[in-house]
Tab-separated table of C-alpha atoms in Angstrom:
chain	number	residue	atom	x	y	z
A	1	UNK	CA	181.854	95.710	23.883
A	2	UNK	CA	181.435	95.877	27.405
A	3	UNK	CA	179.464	99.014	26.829
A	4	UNK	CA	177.232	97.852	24.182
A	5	UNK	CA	176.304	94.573	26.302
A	6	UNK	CA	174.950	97.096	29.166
A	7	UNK	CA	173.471	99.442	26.619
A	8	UNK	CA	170.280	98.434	25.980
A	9	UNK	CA	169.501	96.922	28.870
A	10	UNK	CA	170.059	100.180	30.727
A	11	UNK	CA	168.308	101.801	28.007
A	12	UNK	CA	165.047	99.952	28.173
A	13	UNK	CA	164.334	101.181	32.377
A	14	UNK	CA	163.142	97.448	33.121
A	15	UNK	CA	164.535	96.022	36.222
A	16	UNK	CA	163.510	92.871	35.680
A	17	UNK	CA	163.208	90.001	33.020
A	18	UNK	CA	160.928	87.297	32.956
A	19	UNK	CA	162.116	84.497	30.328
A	20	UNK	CA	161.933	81.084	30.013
A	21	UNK	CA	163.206	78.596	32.742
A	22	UNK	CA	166.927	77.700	32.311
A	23	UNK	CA	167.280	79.406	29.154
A	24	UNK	CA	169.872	81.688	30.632
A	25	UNK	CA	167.835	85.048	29.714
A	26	UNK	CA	166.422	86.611	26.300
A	27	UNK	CA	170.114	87.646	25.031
A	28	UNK	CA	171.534	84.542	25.649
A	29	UNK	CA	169.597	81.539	25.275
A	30	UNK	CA	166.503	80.471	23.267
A	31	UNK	CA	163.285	81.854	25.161
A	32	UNK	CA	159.637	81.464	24.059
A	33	UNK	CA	157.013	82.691	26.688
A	34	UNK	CA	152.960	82.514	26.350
A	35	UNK	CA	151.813	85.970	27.314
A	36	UNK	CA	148.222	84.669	27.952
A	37	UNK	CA	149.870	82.802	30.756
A	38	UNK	CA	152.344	84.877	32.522
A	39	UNK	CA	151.555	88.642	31.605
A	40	UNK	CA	148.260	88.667	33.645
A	41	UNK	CA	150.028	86.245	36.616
A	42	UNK	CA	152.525	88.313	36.217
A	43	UNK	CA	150.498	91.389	37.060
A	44	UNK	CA	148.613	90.172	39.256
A	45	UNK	CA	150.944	88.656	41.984
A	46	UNK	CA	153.073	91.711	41.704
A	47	UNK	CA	150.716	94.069	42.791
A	48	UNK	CA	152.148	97.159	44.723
A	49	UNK	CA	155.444	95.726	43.938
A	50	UNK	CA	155.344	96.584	40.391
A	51	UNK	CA	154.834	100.044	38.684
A	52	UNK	CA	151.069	100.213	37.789
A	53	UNK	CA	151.289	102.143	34.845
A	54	UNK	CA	153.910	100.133	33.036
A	55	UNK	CA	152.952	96.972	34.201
A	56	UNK	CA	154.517	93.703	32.704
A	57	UNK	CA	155.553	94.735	28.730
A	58	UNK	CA	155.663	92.017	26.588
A	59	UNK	CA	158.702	91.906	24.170
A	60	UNK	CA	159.917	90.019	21.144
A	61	UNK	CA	164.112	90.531	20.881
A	62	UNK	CA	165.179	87.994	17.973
A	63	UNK	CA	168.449	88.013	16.116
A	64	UNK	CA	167.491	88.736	12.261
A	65	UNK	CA	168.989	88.720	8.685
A	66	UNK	CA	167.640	92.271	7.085
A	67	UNK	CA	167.633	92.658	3.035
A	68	UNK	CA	168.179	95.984	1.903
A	69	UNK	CA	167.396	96.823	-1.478
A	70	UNK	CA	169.142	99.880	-3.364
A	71	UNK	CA	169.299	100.331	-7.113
A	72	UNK	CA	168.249	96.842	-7.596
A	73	UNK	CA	171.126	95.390	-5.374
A	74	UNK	CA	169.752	93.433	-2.307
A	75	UNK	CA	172.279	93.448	0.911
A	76	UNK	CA	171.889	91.253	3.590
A	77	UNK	CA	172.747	92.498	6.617
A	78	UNK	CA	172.860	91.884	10.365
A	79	UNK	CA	170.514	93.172	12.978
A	80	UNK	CA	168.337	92.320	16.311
A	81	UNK	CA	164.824	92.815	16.074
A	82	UNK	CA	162.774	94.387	19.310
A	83	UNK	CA	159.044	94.525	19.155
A	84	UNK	CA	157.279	96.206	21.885
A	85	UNK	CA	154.043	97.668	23.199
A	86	UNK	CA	154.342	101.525	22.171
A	87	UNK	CA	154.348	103.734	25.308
A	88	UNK	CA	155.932	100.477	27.397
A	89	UNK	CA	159.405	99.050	28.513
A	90	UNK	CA	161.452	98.109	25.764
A	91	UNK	CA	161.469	100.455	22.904
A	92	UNK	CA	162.388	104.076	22.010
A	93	UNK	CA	159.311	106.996	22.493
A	94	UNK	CA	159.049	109.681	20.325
A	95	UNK	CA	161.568	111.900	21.875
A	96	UNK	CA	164.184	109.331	21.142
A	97	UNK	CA	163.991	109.923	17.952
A	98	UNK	CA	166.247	112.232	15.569
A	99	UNK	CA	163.829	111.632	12.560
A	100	UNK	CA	160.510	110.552	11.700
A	101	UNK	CA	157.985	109.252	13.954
A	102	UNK	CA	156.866	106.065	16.127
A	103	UNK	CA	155.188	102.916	14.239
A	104	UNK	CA	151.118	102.423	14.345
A	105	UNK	CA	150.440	100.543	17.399
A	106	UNK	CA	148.453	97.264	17.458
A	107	UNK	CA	145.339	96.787	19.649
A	108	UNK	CA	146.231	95.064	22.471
A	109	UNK	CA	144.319	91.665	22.249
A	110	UNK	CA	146.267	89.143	19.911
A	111	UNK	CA	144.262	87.917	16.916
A	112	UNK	CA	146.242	85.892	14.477
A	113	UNK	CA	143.777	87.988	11.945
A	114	UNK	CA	144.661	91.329	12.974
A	115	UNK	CA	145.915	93.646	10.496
A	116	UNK	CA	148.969	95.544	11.802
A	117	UNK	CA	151.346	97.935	10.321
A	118	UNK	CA	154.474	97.145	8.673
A	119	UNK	CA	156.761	99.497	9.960
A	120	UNK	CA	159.792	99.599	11.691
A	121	UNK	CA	162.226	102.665	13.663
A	122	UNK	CA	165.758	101.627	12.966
A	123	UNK	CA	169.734	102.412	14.288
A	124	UNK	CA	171.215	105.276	11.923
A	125	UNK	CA	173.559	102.784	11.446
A	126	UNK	CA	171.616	100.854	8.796
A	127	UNK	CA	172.115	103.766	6.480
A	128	UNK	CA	168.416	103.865	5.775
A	129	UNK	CA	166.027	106.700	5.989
A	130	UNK	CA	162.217	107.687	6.260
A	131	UNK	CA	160.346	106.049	3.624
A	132	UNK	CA	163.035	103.446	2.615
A	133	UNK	CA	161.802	99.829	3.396
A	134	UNK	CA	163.783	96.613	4.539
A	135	UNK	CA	162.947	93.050	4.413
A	136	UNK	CA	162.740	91.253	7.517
A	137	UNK	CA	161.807	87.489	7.529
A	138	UNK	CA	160.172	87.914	4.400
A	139	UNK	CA	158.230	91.161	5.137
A	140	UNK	CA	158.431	94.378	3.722
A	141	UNK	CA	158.683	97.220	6.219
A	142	UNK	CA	158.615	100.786	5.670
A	143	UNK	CA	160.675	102.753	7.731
A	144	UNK	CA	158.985	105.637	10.154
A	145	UNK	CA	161.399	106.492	12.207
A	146	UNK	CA	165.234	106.981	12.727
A	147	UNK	CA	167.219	106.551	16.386
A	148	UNK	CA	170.811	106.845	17.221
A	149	UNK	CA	173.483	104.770	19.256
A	150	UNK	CA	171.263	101.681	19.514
A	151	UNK	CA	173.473	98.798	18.756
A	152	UNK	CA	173.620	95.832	20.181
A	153	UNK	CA	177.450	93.823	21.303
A	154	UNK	CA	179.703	93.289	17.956
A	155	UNK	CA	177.993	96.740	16.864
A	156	UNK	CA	174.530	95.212	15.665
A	157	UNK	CA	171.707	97.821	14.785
A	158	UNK	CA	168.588	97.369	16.222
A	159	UNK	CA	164.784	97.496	14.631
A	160	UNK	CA	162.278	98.312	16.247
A	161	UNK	CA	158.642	97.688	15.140
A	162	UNK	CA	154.921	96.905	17.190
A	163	UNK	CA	155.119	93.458	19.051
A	164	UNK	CA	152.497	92.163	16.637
A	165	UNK	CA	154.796	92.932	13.544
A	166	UNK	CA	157.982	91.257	15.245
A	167	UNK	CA	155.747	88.309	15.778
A	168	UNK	CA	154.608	88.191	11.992
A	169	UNK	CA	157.970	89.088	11.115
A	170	UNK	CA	160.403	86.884	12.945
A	171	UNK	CA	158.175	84.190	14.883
A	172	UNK	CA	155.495	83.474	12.195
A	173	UNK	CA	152.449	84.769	13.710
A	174	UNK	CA	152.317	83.070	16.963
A	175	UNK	CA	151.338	85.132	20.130
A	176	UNK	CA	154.664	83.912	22.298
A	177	UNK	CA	157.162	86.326	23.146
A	178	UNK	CA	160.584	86.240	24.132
A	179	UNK	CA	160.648	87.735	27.314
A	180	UNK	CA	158.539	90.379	29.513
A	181	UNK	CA	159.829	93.424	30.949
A	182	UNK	CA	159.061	94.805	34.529
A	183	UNK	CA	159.566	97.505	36.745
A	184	UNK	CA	159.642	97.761	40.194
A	185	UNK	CA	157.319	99.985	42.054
A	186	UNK	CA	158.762	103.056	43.622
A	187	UNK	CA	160.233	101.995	47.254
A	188	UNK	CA	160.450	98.434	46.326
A	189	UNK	CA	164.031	96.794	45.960
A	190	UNK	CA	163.671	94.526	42.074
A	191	UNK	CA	165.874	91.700	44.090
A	192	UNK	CA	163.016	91.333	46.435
A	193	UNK	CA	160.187	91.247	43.455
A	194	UNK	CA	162.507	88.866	41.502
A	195	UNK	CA	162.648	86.680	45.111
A	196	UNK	CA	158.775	86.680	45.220
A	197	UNK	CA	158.049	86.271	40.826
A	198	UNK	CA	160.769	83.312	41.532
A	199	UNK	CA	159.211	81.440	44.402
A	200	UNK	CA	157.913	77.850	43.624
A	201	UNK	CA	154.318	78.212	45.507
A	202	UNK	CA	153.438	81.942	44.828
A	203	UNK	CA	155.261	83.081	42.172
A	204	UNK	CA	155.166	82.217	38.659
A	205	UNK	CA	157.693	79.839	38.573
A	206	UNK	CA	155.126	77.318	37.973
A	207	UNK	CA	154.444	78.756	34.317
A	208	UNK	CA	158.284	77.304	34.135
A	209	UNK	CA	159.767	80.988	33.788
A	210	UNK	CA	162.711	82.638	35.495
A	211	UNK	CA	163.131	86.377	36.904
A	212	UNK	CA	166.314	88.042	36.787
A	213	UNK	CA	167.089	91.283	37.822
A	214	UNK	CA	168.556	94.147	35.485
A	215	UNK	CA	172.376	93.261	36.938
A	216	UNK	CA	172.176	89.656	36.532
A	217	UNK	CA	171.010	90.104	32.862
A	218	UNK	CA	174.084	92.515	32.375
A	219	UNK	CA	176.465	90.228	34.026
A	220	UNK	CA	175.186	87.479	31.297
A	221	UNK	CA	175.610	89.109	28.406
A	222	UNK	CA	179.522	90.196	29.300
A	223	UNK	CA	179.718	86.620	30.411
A	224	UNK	CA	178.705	84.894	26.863
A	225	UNK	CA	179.339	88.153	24.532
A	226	UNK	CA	182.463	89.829	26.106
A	227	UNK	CA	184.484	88.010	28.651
A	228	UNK	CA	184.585	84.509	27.104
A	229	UNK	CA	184.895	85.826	23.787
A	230	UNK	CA	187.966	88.308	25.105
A	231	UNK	CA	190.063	85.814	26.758
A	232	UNK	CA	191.754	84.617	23.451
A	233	UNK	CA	191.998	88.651	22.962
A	234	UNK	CA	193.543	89.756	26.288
A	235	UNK	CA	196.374	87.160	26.665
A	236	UNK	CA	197.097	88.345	22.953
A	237	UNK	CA	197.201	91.784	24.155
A	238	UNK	CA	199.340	91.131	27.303
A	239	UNK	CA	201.374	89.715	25.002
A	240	UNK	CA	201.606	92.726	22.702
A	241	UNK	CA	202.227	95.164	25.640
A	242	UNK	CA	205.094	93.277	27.326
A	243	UNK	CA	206.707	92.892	23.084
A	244	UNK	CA	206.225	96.487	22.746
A	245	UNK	CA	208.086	97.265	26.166
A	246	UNK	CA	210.673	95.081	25.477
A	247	UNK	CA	211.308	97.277	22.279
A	248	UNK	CA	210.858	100.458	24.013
A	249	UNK	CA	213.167	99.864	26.963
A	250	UNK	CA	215.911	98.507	24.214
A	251	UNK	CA	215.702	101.351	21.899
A	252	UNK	CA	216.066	103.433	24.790
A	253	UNK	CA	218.706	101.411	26.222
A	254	UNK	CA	220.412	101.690	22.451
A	255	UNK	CA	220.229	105.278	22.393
A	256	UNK	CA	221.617	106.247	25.863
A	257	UNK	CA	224.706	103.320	25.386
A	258	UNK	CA	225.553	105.774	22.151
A	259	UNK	CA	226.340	108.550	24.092
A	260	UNK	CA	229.008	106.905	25.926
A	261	UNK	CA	231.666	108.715	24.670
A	262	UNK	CA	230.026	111.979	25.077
A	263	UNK	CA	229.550	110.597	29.121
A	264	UNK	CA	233.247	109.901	29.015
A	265	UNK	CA	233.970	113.516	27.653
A	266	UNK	CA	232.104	114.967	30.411
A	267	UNK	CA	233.562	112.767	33.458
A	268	UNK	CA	237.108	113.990	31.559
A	269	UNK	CA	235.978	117.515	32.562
A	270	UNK	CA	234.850	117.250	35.731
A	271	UNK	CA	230.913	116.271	35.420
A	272	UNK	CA	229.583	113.684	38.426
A	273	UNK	CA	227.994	110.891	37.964
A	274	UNK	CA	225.017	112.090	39.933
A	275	UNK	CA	225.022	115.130	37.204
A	276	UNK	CA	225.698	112.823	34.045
A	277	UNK	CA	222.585	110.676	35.449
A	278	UNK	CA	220.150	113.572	35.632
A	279	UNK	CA	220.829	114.599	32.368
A	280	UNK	CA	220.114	111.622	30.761
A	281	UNK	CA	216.701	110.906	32.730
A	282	UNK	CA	215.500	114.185	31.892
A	283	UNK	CA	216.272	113.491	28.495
A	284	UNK	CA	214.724	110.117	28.002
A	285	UNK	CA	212.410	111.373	30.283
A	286	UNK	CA	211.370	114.345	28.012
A	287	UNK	CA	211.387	112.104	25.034
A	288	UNK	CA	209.158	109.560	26.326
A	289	UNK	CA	206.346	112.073	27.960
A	290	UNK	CA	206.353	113.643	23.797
A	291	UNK	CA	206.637	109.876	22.109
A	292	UNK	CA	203.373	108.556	24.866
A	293	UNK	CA	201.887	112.418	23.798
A	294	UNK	CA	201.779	111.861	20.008
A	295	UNK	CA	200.621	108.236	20.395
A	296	UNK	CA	197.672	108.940	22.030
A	297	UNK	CA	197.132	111.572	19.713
A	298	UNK	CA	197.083	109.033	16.632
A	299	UNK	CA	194.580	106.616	18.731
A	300	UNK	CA	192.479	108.890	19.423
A	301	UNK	CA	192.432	110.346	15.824
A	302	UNK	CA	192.124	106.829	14.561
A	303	UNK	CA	188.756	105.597	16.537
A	304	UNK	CA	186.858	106.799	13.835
A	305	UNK	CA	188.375	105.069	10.964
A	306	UNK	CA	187.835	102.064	12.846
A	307	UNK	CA	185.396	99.177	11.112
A	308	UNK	CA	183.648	98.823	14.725
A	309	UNK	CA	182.626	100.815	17.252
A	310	UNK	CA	185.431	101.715	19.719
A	311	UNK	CA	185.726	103.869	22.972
A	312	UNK	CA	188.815	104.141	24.658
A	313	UNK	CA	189.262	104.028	28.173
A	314	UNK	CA	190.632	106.491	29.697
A	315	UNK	CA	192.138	104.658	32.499
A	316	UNK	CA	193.571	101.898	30.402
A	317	UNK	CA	194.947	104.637	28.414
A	318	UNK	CA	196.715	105.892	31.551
A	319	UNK	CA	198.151	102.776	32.323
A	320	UNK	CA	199.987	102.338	28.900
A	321	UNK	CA	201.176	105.734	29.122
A	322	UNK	CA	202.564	105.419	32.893
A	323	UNK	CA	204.342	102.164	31.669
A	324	UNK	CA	206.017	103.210	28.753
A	325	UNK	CA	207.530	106.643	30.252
A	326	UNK	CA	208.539	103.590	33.434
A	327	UNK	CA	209.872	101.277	30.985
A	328	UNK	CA	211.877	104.019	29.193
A	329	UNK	CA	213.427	105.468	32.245
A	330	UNK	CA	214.215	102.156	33.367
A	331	UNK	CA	215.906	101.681	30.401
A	332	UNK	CA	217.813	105.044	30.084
A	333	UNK	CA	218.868	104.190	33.541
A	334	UNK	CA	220.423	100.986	33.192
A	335	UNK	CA	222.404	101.977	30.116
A	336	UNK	CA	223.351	105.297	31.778
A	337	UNK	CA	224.759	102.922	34.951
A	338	UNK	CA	226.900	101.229	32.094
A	339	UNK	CA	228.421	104.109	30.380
A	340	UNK	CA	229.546	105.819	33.759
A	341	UNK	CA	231.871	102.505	34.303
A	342	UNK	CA	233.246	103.206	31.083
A	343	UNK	CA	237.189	104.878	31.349
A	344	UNK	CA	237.337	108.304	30.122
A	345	UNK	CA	240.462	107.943	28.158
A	346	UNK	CA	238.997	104.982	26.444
A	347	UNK	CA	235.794	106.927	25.224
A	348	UNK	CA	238.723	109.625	24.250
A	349	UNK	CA	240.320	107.034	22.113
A	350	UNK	CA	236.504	105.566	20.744
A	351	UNK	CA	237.622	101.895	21.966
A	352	UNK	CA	234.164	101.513	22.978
């Protein structure tokens, strides 16, 4: 999750986003910008600060409800919807795509009678390919193109179409966006452009819009997507590891406090307890390192037959596996401790 919520963000180059005031950002609060407004203040007061040849992209990013229709069976599915200016922040180009091609572009002057294409480039993940169509807010679009790993958090697919289609599509026909994209001119820090787009007298604050960075956005989508959703998830799992190494360390225990009267036999013939003790750690030692082996085996192996996306972290991963081997050794010890008190002649007679 955490990955996905930094994703497309990353993805997109933009260091900064321009949404509307107190709406908390595009990806987490409800954000409706006129572009006749802000793009060309925008522009304008960043000057040198901003890259010249990207400018400020204009982009609609709207949660949607796809149909997909197969054999006369219409699916509804889940998706995000990104329209874009082609060649701008925001969207893929054509060498991010495995198949197909781009989407016509629009002109760039908004005209509620302009004819645009209904196309679309969508996630692999929809299953669909060139020439298939899906319905989006009533629309028919033909898919053009196809691009990989684009998925927003909770492993949502994302369409991508012209920013005059989105607007048909998902904001009937109006010429607001949801938020603009910007990049910071080379040698220029995006804090300091934010700092200046954000100041009350000559910014464009006044156009009651906020500027956040690339970071900040980030940090607000794992704050309302990932962290407060996990919390409920990670005491749960704190409470699954500290279960499963209460098990583990009194299996282990179990097994060593079997071999008592095989410790007993061997104190009978002379072993010391400093001997009897390495044995059994470098048993339960050996045991564990093979048992924490085949288990991340099976995890790995099982990622894919997963229902969503997961990626394991390697140095959670090596956190669990340094625990278990501790809590097993910890365990072998303390029954080992016990069966060296235990009387030789009584493990002869099996008292125990």
């Amino acid at each position: 999750l955490r990955w996905q919520a930094q994703r497309y963000v990353s993805w997109t180059g933009a260091d900064l986003w321009i949404s509307r005031e107190r709406s908390g950002g595009v990806f987490v609060g409800f954000s409706l910008v006129n572009p006749e407004l802000v793009q060309t203040s925008a522009q304008f007061i960043g000057g040198e600060l901003i890259d010249r040849e990207l400018g400020v992209a204009p982009l609609v990013f709207a949660p949607a409800r796809p149909i997909i229709r197969r054999s006369g069976v219409s699916t509804e599915v889940k998706a995000v919807v990104v329209g874009y200016r082609s060649g701008k922040l925001g969207g893929p180009s054509r060498r991010d795509l495995v198949r197909g091609r781009l989407f016509v572009p629009s002109a760039d002057v908004y005209s509620p009678e302009q004819q645009v294409e209904m196309e679309c480039v969508v996630d692999d993940s929809m299953g669909l390919e060139v020439g298939e169509t899906v319905e989006v807010g009533g629309h028919e679009l033909k898919v053009v193109g196809i691009i990989e790993d684009m998925e927003f958090v909770f492993d949502t697919p994302m369409i991508f179409m012209d920013v005059r289609t989105a607007q048909k599509a998902v904001l009937e026909d109006v010429i607001y966006v949801n938020t603009f994209l910007v990049k910071a001119a080379e040698g220029h820090e995006p804090a300091d452009v934010a700092d200046m787009y954000n100041d009350p007298q000559r910014g464009i604050r006044r156009f009651a819009v906020d500027t956040h960075t690339s970071e900040e956005t980030i940090g607000n989508i794992r704050k309302n997507f990932v962290d407060e959703p996990m919390r409920g998830v990670q005491f749960l799992r704190v409470m699954l590891w500290l279960a499963t190494a209460l098990v583990v360390g009194m299996i282990t225990y179990v097994t060593t406090m079997e071999k008592t009267q095989e410790i007993g036999v061997m104190k009978a013939i002379g072993a010391t307890h400093g001997y009897v003790l390495r044995l059994i750690l470098w048993q339960v030692l050996l045991t564990s390192i093979v048992g924490v082996g085949l288990g991340l085996g099976l995890a790995v192996a099982a990622v894919p037959a997963f229902p969503i996306n997961v990626m394991l972290s390697a140095s959670e991963a090596a956190v669990v596996c340094v625990l278990s081997v501790v809590v097993c050794v910890i365990g072998g010890v303390v029954a080992a401790r016990r069966a060296l008190r235990v009387d030789p002649m009584v493990a002869f007679r099996g008292e125990l």
